[in-house]
PDB file of C-alpha atoms and ligand atoms in Angstrom:
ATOM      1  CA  UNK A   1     -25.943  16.941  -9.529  1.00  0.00           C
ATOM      2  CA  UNK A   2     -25.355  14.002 -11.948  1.00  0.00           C
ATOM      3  CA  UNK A   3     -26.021  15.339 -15.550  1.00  0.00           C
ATOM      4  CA  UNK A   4     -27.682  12.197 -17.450  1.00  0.00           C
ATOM      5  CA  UNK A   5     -25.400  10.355 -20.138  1.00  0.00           C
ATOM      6  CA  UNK A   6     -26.926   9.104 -22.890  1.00  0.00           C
ATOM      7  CA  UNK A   7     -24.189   6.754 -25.300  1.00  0.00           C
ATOM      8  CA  UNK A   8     -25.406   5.104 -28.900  1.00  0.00           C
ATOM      9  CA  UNK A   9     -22.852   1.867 -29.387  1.00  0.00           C
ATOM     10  CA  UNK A  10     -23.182   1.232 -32.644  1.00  0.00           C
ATOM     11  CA  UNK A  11     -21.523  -1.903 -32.382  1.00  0.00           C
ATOM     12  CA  UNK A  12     -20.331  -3.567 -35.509  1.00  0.00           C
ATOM     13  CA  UNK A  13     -22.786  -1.684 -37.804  1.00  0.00           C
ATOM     14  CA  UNK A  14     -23.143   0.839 -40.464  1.00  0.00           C
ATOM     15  CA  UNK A  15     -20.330   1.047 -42.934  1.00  0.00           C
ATOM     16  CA  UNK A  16     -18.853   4.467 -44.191  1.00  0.00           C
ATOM     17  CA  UNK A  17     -21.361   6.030 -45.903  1.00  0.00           C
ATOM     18  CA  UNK A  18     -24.101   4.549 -43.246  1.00  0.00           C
ATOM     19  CA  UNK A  19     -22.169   6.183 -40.231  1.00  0.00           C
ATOM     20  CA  UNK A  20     -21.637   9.774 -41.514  1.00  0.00           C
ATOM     21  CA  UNK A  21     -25.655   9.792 -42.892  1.00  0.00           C
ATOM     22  CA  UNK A  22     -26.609   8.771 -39.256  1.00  0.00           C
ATOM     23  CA  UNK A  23     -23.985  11.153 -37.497  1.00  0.00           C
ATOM     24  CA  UNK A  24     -25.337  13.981 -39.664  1.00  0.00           C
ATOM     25  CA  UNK A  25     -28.977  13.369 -38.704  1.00  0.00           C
ATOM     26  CA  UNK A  26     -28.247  13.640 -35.489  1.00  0.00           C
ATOM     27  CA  UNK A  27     -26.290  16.362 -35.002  1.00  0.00           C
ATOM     28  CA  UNK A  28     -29.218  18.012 -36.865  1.00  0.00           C
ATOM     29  CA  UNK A  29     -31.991  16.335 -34.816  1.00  0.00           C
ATOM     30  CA  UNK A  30     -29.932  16.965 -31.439  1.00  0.00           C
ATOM     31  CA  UNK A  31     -28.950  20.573 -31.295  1.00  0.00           C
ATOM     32  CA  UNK A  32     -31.208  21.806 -29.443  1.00  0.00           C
ATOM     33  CA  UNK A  33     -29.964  19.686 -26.587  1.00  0.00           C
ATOM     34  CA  UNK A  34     -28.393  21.650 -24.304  1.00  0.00           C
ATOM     35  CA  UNK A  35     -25.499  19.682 -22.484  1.00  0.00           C
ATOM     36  CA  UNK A  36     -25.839  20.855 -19.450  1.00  0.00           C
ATOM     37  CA  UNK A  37     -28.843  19.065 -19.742  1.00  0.00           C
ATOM     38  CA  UNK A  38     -28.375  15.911 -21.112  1.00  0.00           C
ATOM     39  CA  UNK A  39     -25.455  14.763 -22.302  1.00  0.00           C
ATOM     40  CA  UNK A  40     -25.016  12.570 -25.733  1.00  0.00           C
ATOM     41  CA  UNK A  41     -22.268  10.498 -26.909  1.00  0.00           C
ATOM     42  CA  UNK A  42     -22.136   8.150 -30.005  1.00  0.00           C
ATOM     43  CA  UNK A  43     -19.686   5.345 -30.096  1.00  0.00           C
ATOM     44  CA  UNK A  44     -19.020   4.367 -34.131  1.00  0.00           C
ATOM     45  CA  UNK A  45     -16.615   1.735 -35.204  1.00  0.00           C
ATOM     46  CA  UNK A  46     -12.787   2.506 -35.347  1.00  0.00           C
ATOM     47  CA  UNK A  47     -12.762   2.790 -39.425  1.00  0.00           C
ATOM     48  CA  UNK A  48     -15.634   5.043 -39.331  1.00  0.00           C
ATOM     49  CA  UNK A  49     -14.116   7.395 -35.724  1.00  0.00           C
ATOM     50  CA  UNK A  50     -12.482  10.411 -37.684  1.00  0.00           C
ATOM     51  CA  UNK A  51     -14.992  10.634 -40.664  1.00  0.00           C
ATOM     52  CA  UNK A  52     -17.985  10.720 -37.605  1.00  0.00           C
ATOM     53  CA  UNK A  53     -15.648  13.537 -35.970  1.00  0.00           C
ATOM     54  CA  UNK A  54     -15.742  15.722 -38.529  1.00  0.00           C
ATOM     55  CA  UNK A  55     -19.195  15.603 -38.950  1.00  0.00           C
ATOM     56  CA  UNK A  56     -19.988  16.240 -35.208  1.00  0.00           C
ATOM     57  CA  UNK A  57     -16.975  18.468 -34.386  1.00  0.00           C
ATOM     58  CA  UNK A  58     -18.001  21.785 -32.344  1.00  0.00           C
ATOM     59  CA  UNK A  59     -21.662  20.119 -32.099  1.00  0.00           C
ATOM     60  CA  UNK A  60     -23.786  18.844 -28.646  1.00  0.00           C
ATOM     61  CA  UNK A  61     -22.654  15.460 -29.200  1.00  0.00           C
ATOM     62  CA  UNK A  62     -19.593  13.643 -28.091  1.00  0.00           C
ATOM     63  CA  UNK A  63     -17.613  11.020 -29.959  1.00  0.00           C
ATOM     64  CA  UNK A  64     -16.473   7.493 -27.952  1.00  0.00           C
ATOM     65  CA  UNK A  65     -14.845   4.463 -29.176  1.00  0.00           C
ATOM     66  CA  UNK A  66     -16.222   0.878 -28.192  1.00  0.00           C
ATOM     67  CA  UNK A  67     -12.512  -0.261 -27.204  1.00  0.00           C
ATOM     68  CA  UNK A  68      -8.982   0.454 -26.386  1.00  0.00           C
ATOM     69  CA  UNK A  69      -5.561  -1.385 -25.977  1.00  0.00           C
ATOM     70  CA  UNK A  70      -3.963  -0.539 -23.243  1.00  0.00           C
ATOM     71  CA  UNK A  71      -0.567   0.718 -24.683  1.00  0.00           C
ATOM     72  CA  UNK A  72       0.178   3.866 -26.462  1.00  0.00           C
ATOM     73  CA  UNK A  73       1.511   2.371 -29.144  1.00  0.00           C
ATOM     74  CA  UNK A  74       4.148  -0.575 -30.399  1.00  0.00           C
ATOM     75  CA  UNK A  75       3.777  -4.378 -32.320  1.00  0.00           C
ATOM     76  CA  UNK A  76       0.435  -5.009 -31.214  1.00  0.00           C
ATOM     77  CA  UNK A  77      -0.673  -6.131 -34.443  1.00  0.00           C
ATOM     78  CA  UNK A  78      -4.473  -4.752 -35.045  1.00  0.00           C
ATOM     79  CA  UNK A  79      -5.005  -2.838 -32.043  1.00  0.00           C
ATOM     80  CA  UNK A  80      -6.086   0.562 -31.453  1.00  0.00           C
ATOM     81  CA  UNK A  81      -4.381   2.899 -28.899  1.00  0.00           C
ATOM     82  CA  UNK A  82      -5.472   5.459 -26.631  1.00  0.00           C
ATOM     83  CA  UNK A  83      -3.510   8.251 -28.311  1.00  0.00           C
ATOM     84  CA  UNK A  84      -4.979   7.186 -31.303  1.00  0.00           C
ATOM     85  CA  UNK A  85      -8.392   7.167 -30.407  1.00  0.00           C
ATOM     86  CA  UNK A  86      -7.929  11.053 -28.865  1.00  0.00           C
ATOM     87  CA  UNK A  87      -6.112  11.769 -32.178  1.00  0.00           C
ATOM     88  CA  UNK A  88      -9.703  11.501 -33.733  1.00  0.00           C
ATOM     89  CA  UNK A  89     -11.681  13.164 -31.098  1.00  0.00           C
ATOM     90  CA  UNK A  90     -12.567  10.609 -28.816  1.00  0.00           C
ATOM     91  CA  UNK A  91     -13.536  11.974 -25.460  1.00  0.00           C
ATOM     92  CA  UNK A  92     -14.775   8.412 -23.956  1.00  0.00           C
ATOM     93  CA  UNK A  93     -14.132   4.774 -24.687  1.00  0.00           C
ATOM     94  CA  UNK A  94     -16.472   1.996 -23.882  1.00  0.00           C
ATOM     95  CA  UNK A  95     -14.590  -0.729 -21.702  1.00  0.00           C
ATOM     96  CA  UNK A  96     -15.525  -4.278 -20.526  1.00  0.00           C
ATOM     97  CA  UNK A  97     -18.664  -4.309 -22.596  1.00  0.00           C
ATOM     98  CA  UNK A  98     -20.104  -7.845 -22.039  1.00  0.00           C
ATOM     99  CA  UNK A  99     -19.494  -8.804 -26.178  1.00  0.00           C
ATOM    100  CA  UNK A 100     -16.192  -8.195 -25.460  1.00  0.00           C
ATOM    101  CA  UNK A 101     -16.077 -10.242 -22.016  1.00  0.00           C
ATOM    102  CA  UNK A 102     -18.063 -13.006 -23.801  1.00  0.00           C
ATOM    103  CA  UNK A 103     -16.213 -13.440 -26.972  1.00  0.00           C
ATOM    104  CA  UNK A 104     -12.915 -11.588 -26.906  1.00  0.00           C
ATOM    105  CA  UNK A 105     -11.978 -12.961 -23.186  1.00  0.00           C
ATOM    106  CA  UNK A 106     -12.033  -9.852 -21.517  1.00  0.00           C
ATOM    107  CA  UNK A 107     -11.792 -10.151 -17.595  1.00  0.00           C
ATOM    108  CA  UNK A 108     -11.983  -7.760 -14.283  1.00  0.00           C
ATOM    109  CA  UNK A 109      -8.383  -7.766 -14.772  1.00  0.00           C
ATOM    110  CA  UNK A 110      -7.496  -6.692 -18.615  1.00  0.00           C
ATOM    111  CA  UNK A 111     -10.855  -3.861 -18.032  1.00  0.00           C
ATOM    112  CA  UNK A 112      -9.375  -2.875 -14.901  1.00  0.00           C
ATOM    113  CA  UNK A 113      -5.139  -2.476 -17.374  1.00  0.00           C
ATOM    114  CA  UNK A 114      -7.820  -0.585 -19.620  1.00  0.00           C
ATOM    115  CA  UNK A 115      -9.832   1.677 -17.530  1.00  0.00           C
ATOM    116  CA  UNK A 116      -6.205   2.803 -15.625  1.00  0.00           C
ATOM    117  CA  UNK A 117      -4.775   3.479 -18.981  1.00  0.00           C
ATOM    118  CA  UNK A 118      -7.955   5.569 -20.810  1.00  0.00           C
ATOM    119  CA  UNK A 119      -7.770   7.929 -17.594  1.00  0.00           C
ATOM    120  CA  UNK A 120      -3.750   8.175 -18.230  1.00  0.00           C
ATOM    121  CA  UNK A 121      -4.635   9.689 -21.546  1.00  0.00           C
ATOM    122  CA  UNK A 122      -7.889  11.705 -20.470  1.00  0.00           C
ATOM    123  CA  UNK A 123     -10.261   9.208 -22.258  1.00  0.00           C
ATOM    124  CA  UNK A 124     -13.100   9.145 -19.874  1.00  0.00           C
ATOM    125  CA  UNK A 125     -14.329   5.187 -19.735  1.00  0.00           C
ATOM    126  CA  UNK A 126     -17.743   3.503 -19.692  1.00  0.00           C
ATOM    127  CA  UNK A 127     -16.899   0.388 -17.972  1.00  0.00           C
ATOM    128  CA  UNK A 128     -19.660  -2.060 -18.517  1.00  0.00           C
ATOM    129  CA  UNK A 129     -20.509  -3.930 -16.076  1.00  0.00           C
ATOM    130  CA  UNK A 130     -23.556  -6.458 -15.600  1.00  0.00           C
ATOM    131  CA  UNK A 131     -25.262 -11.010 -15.040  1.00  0.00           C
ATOM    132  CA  UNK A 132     -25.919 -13.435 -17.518  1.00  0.00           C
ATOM    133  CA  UNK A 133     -29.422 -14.701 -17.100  1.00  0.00           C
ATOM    134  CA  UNK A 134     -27.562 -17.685 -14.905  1.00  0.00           C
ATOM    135  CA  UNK A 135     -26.385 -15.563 -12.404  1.00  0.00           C
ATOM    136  CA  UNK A 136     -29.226 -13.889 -11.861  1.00  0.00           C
ATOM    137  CA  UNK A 137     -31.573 -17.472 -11.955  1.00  0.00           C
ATOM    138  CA  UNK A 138     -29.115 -18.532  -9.225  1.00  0.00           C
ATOM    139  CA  UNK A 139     -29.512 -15.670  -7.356  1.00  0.00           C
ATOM    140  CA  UNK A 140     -25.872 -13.767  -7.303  1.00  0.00           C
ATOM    141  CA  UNK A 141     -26.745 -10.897  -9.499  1.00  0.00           C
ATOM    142  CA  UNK A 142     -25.603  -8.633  -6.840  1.00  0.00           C
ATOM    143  CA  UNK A 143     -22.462 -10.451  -5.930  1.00  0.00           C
ATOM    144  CA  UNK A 144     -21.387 -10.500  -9.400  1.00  0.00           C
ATOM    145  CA  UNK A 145     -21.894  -7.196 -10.605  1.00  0.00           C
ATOM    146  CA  UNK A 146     -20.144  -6.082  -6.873  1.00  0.00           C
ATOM    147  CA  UNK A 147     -17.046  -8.358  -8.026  1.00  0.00           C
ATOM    148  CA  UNK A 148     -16.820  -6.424 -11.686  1.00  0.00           C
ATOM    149  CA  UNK A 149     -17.013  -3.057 -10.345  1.00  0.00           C
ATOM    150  CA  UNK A 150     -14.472  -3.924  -7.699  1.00  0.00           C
ATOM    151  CA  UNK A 151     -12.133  -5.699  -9.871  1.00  0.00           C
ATOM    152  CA  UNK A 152     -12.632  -2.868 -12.769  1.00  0.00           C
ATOM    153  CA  UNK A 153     -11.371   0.067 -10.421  1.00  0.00           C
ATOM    154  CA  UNK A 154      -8.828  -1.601  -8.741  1.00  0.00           C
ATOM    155  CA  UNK A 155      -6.227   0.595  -7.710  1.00  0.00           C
ATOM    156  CA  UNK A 156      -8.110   3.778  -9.315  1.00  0.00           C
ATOM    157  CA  UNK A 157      -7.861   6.591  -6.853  1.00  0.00           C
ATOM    158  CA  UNK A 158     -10.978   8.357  -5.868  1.00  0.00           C
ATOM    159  CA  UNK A 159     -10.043  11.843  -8.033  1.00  0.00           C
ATOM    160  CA  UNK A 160     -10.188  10.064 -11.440  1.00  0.00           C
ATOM    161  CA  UNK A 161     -12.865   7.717  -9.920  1.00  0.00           C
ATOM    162  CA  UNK A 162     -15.144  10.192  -9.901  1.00  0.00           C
ATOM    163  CA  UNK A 163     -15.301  11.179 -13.858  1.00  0.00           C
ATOM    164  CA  UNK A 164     -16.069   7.179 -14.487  1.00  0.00           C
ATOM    165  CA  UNK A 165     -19.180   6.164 -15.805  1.00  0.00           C
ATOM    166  CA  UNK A 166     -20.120   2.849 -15.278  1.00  0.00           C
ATOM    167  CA  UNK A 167     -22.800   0.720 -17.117  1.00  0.00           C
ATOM    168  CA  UNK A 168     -25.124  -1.974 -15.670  1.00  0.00           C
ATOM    169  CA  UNK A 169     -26.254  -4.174 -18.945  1.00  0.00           C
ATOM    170  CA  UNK A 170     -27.557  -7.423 -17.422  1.00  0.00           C
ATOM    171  CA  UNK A 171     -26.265  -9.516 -20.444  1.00  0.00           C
ATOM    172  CA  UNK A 172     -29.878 -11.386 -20.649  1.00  0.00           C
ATOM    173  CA  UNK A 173     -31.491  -8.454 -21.586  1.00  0.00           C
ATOM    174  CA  UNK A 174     -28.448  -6.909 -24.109  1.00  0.00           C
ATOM    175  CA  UNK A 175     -30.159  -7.151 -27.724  1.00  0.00           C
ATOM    176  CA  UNK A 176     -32.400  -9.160 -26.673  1.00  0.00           C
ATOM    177  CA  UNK A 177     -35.865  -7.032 -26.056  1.00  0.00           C
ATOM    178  CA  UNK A 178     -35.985  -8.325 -22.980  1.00  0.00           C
ATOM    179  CA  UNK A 179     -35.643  -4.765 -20.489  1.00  0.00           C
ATOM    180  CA  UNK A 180     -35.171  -4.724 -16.540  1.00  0.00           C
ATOM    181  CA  UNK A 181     -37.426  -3.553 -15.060  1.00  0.00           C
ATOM    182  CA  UNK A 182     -37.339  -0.249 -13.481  1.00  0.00           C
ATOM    183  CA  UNK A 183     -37.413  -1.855 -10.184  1.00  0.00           C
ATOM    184  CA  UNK A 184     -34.710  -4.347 -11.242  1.00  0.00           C
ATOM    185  CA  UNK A 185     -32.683  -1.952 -12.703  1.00  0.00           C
ATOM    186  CA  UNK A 186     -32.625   0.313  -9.966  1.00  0.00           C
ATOM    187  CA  UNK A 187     -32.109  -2.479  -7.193  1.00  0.00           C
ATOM    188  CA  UNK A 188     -28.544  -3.235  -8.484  1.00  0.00           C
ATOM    189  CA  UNK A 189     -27.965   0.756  -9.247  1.00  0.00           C
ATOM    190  CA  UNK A 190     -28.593   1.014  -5.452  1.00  0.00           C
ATOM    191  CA  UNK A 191     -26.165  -1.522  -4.614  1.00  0.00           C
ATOM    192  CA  UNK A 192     -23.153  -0.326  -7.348  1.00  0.00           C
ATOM    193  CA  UNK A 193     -23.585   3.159  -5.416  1.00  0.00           C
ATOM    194  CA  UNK A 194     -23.268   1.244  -1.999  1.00  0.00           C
ATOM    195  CA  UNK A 195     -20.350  -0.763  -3.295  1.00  0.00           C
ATOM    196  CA  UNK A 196     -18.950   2.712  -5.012  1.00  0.00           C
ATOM    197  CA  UNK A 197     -19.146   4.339  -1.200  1.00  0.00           C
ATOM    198  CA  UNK A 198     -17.740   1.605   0.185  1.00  0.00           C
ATOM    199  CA  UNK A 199     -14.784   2.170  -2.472  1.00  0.00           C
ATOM    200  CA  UNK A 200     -14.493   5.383  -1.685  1.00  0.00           C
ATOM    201  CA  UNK A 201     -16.412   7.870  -0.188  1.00  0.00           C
ATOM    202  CA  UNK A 202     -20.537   9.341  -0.127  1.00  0.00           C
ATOM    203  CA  UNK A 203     -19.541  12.143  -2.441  1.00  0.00           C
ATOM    204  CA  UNK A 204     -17.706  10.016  -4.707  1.00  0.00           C
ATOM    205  CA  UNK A 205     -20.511   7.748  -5.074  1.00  0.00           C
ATOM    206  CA  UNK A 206     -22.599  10.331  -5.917  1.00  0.00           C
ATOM    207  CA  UNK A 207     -21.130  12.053  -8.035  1.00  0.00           C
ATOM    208  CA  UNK A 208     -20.288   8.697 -10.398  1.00  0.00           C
ATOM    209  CA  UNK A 209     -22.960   8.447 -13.001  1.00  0.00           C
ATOM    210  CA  UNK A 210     -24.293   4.879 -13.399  1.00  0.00           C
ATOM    211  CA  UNK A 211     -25.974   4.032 -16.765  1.00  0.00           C
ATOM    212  CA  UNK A 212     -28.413   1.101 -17.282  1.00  0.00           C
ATOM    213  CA  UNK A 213     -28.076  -0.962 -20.670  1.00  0.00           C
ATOM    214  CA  UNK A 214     -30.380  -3.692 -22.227  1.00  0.00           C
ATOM    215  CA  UNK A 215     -32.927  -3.039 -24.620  1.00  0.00           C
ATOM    216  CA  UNK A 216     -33.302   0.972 -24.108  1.00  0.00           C
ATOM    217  CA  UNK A 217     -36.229   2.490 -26.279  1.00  0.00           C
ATOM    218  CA  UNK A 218     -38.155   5.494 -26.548  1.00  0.00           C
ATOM    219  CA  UNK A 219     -41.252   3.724 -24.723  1.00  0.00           C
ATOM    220  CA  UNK A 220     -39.306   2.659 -21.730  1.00  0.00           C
ATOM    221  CA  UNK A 221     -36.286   5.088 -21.186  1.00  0.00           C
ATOM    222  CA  UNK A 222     -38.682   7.855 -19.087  1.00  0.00           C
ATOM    223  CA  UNK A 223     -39.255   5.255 -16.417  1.00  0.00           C
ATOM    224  CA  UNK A 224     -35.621   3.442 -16.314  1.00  0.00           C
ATOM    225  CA  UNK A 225     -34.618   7.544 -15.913  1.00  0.00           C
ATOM    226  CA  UNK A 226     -36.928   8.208 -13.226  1.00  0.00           C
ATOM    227  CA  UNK A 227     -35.053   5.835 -10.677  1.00  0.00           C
ATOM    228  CA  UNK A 228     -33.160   8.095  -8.430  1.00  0.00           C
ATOM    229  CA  UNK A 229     -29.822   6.042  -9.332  1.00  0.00           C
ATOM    230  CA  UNK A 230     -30.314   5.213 -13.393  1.00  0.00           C
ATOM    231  CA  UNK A 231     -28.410   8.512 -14.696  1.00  0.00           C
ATOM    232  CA  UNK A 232     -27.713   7.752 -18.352  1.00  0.00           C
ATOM    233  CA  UNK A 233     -28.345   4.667 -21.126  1.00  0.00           C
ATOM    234  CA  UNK A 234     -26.225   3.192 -23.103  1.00  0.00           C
ATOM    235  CA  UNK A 235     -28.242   1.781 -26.011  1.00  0.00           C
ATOM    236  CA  UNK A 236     -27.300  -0.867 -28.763  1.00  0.00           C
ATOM    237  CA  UNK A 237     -30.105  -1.579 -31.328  1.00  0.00           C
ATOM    238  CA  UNK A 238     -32.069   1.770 -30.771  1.00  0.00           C
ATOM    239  CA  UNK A 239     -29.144   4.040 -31.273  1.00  0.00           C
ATOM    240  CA  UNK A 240     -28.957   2.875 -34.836  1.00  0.00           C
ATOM    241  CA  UNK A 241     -31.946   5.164 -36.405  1.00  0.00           C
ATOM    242  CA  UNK A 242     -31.596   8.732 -35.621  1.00  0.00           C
ATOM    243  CA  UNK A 243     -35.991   8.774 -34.395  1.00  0.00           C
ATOM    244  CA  UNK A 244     -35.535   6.516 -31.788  1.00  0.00           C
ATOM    245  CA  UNK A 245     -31.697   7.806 -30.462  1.00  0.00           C
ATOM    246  CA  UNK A 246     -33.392  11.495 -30.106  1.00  0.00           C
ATOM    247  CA  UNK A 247     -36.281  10.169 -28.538  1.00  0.00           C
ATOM    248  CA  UNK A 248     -34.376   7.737 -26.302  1.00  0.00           C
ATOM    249  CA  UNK A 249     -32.367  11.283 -26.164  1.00  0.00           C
ATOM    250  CA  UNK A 250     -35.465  13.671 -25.463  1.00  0.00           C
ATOM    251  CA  UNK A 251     -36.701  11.416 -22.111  1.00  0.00           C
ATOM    252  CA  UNK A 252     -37.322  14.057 -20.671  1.00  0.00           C
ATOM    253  CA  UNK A 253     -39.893  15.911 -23.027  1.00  0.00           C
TER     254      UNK A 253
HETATM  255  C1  PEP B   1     -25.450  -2.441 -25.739  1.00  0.00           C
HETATM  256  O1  PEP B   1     -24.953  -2.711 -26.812  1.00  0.00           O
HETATM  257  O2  PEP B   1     -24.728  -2.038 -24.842  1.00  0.00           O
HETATM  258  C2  PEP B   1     -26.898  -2.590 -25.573  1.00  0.00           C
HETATM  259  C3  PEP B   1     -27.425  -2.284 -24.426  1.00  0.00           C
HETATM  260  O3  PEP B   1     -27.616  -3.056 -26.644  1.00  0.00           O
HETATM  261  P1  PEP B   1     -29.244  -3.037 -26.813  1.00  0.00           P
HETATM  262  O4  PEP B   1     -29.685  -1.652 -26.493  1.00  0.00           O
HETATM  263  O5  PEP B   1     -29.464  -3.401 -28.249  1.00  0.00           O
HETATM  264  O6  PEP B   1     -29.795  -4.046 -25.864  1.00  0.00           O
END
């Protein structure tokens, strides 16, 4: 059984002060999620990781990071290493995200260096994955996405495999308001399990929780969750106010 994933990337918002007021609202409105339920992770900036841990140390919710160079450490000027990021309580890191692909040149290849290193140091990743608006107007959503979830597990073995969680954000509808529909969503779910079993095996597939990304909110998360391959969100904008997070959090109430 897939337990769902929920992950708030906060992006490149809330300062200090903004981040620990938001982590301690919802480690308040949260606890009485039980994680073997639903399971929650927030994903802060680096300068605001530790301060965030302390807050939700010992609590229901889990702490990520939103990157991760793949080194442990040396002179790589401004970058932020695995060890580092599990020095602060990090249990996940978001990889590939399409911001990161778009501006910051990321490719199949540098996610898939990243992905291989943040299972070397037990950092569980969330490799995004996911069309622009062009690829799927052309028709080769499916092609695409098949290629990034392909190149981002190259040469990962089916036993760490298994613990990934992968998110499908078509980029078009990232920020934009614009949501999938369920049927959309769960079309190219479908076919990243079918490319996953392919990879590796049935019970690999299945056990491999795939998230969908793009404009999550309280009023449309119950529906994205109720296709039999959406198992978790990872949402931008609506993970910034602790209401919508626990309601986006709460689908199933
Ligand atoms: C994201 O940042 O991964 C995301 C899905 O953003 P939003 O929910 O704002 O579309």
């Amino acid at each position: 059984m897939r337990i769902p994933i929920i992950a708030g990337n906060w992006k490149m918002y809330k300062d200090l002060t903004e981040s620990k007021a938001l982590a301690e609202s919802l480690k308040n409105c949260l606890k009485d999620v039980n994680p073997e339920d639903t399971e929650v992770a927030i994903c802060p900036t680096f300068t605001n990781l530790a301060s965030v841990n302390e807050i939700i140390k010992g609590s229901n919710i889990k702490l990520g990071a939103q990157n991760m160079y793949p080194k442990q450490e040396g002179a790589f000027t401004g970058e932020i290493s695995p060890l580092m990021l599990r020095s602060v309580g990090c249990q996940y890191v978001i990889l590939g995200h399409s911001e990161r692909r778009q501006y910051f040149g990321e490719t199949d290849a540098s996610v898939n260096e990243k992905v291989k290193v943040a299972f070397e140091y037990a950092l569980t990743p969330i490799m995004c994955v996911g069309e622009t608006l062009e690829h799927r107007e052309k028709g080769i959503t499916n092609s695409v996405v098949k290629t990034q979830v392909e190149g981002g597990l190259k040469d990962i073995p089916k036993e760490k495999a298994k613990n990934i969680v992968i998110a499908y954000e078509p980029v078009w509808a990232i920020g934009t308001g614009k949501v999938a529909t369920k049927e959309q969503a769960q079309e190219v779910h479908a076919m990243i399990r079918g490319v996953l079993k392919n990879l590796y095996d049935e019970a690999t597939a299945n056990s491999i929780r795939i998230q969908y990304g793009g404009s999550v909110k309280p009023d449309n998360v119950k529906e994205l969750m109720a296709q039999p391959d959406i198992d978790g969100a990872l949402v931008g904008g609506a993970a910034l106010k602790a209401d919508s997070f626990e309601a986006i959090v709460k689908f199933k109430k």
